[in-house]
Short mmCIF file of the C-alpha atoms (twelve columns), coordinates in Angstrom:
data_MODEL
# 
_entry.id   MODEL 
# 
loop_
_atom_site.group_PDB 
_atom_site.id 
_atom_site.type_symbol 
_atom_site.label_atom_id 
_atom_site.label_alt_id 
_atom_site.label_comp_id 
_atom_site.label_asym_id 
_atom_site.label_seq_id 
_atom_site.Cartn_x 
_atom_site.Cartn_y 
_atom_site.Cartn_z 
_atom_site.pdbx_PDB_model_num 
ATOM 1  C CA . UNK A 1  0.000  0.000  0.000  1 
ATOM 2  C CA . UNK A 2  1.279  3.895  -0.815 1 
ATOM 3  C CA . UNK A 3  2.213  6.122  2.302  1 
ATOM 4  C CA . UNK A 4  2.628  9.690  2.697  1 
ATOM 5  C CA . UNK A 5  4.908  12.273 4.512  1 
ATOM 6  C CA . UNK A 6  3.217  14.906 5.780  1 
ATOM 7  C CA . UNK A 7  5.437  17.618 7.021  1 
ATOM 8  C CA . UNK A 8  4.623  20.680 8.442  1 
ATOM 9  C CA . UNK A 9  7.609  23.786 8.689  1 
ATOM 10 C CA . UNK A 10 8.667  26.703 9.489  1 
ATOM 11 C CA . UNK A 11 11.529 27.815 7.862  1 
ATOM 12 C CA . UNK A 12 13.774 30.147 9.815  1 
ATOM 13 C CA . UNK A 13 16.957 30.248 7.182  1 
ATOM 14 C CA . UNK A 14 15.511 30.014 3.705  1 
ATOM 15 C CA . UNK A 15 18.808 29.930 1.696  1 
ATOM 16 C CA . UNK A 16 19.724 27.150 3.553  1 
ATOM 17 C CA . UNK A 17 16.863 25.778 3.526  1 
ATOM 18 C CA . UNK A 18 16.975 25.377 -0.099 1 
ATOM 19 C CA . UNK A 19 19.797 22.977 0.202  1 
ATOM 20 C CA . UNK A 20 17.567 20.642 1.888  1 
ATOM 21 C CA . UNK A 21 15.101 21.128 -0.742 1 
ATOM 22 C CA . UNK A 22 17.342 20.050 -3.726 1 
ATOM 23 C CA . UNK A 23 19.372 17.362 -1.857 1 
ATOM 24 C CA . UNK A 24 15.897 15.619 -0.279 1 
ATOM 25 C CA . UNK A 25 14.122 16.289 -3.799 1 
ATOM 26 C CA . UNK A 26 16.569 13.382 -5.054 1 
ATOM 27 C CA . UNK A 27 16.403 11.320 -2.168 1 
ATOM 28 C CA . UNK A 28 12.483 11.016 -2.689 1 
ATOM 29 C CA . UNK A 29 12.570 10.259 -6.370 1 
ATOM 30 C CA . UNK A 30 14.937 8.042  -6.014 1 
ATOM 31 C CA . UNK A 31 12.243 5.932  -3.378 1 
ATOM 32 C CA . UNK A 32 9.934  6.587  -5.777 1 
ATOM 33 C CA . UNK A 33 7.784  9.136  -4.119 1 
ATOM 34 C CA . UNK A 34 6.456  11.867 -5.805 1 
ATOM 35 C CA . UNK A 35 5.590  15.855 -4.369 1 
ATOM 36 C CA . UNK A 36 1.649  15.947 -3.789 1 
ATOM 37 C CA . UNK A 37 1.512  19.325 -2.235 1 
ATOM 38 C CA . UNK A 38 4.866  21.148 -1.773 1 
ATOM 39 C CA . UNK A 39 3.946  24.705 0.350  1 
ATOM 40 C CA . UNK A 40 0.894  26.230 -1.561 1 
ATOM 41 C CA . UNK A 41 -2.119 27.993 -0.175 1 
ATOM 42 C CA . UNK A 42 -3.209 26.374 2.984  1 
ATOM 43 C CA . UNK A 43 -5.464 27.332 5.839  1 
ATOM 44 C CA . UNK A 44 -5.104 25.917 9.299  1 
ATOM 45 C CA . UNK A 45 -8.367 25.054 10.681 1 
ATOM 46 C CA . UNK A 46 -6.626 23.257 14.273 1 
ATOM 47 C CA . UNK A 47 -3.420 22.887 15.798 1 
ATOM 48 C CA . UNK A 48 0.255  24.917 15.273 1 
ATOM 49 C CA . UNK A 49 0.305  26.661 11.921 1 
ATOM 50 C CA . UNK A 50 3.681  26.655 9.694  1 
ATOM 51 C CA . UNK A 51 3.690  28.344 6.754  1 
ATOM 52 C CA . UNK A 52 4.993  25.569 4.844  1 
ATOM 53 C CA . UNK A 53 3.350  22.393 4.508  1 
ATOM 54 C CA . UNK A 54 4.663  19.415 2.298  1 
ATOM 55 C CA . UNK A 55 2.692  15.993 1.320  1 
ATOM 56 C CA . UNK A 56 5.079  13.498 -1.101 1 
ATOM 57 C CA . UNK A 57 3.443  9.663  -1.908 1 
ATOM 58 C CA . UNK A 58 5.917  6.846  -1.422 1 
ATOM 59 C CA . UNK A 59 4.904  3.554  -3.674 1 
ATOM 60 C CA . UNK A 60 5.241  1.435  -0.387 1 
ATOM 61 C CA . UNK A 61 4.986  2.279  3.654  1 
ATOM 62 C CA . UNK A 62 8.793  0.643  3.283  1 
ATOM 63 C CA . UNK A 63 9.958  3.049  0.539  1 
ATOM 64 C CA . UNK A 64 9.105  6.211  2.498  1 
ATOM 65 C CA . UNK A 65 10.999 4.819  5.976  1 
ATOM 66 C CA . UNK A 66 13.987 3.677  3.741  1 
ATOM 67 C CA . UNK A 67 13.919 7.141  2.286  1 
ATOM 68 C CA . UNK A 68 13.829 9.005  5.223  1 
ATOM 69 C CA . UNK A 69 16.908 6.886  6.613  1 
ATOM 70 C CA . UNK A 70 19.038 6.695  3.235  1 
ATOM 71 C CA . UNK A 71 22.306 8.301  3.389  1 
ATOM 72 C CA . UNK A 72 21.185 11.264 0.860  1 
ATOM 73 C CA . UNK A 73 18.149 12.270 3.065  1 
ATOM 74 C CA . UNK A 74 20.412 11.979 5.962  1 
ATOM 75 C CA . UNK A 75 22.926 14.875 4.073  1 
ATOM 76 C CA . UNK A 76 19.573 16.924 3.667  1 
ATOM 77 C CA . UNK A 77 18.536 16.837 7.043  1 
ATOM 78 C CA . UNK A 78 21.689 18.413 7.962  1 
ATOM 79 C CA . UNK A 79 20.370 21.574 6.252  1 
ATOM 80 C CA . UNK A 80 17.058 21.339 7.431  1 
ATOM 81 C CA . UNK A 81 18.394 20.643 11.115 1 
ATOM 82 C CA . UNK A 82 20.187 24.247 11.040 1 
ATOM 83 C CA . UNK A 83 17.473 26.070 9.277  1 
ATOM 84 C CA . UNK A 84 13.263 24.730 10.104 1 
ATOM 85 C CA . UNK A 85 11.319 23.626 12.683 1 
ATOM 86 C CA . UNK A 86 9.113  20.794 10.989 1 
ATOM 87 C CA . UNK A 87 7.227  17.546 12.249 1 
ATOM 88 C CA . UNK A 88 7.340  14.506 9.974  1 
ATOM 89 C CA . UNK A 89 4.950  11.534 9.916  1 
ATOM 90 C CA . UNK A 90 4.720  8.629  7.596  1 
ATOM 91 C CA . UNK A 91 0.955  7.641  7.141  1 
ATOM 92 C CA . UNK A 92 0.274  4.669  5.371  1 
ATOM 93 C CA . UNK A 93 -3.137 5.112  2.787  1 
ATOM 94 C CA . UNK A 94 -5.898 3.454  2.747  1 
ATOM 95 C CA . UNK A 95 -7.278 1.185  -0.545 1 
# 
């Protein structure tokens, strides 16, 4: 079955930031996932609002955990460490 990340972030250095974003960009296609919703409009109706919300589709539950701890996510996360605040969750979808 497919699986998402769902990220919410704030970005607090957005040139560094960037680095994240072309490094981890690879890192998913190469897991096969694919960018659903990648910070457009949004509205928070509940909870903590970040201004940047992300939602990528992974072919398995498997492929998005084995992206997130591949060696070339890892080297993202370095820049995202230094430069957001984010939550990540891996939801697996329903048929």
């Amino acid at each position: 079955m497919s699986a998402l990340w769902i990220a919410n972030i704030e970005v607090t250095d957005e040139e560094t930031y960037m680095k994240y974003v072309a490094i981890s960009s690879e890192a998913v296609a190469a897991f096969g996932g694919v960018f659903l919703a990648r910070a457009g409009r949004h509205k928070q109706l509940e909870g903590n609002d970040r201004a940047r919300n992300v939602v990528a589709r992974f072919p398995t539950f498997e492929d998005a955990v084995n992206c997130y701890n591949s060696p070339r996510y890892q080297e993202a996360l370095k820049f995202s460490s230094v430069s957001s605040k984010r939550d990540l969750v891996v939801v697996e979808e329903v048929e």
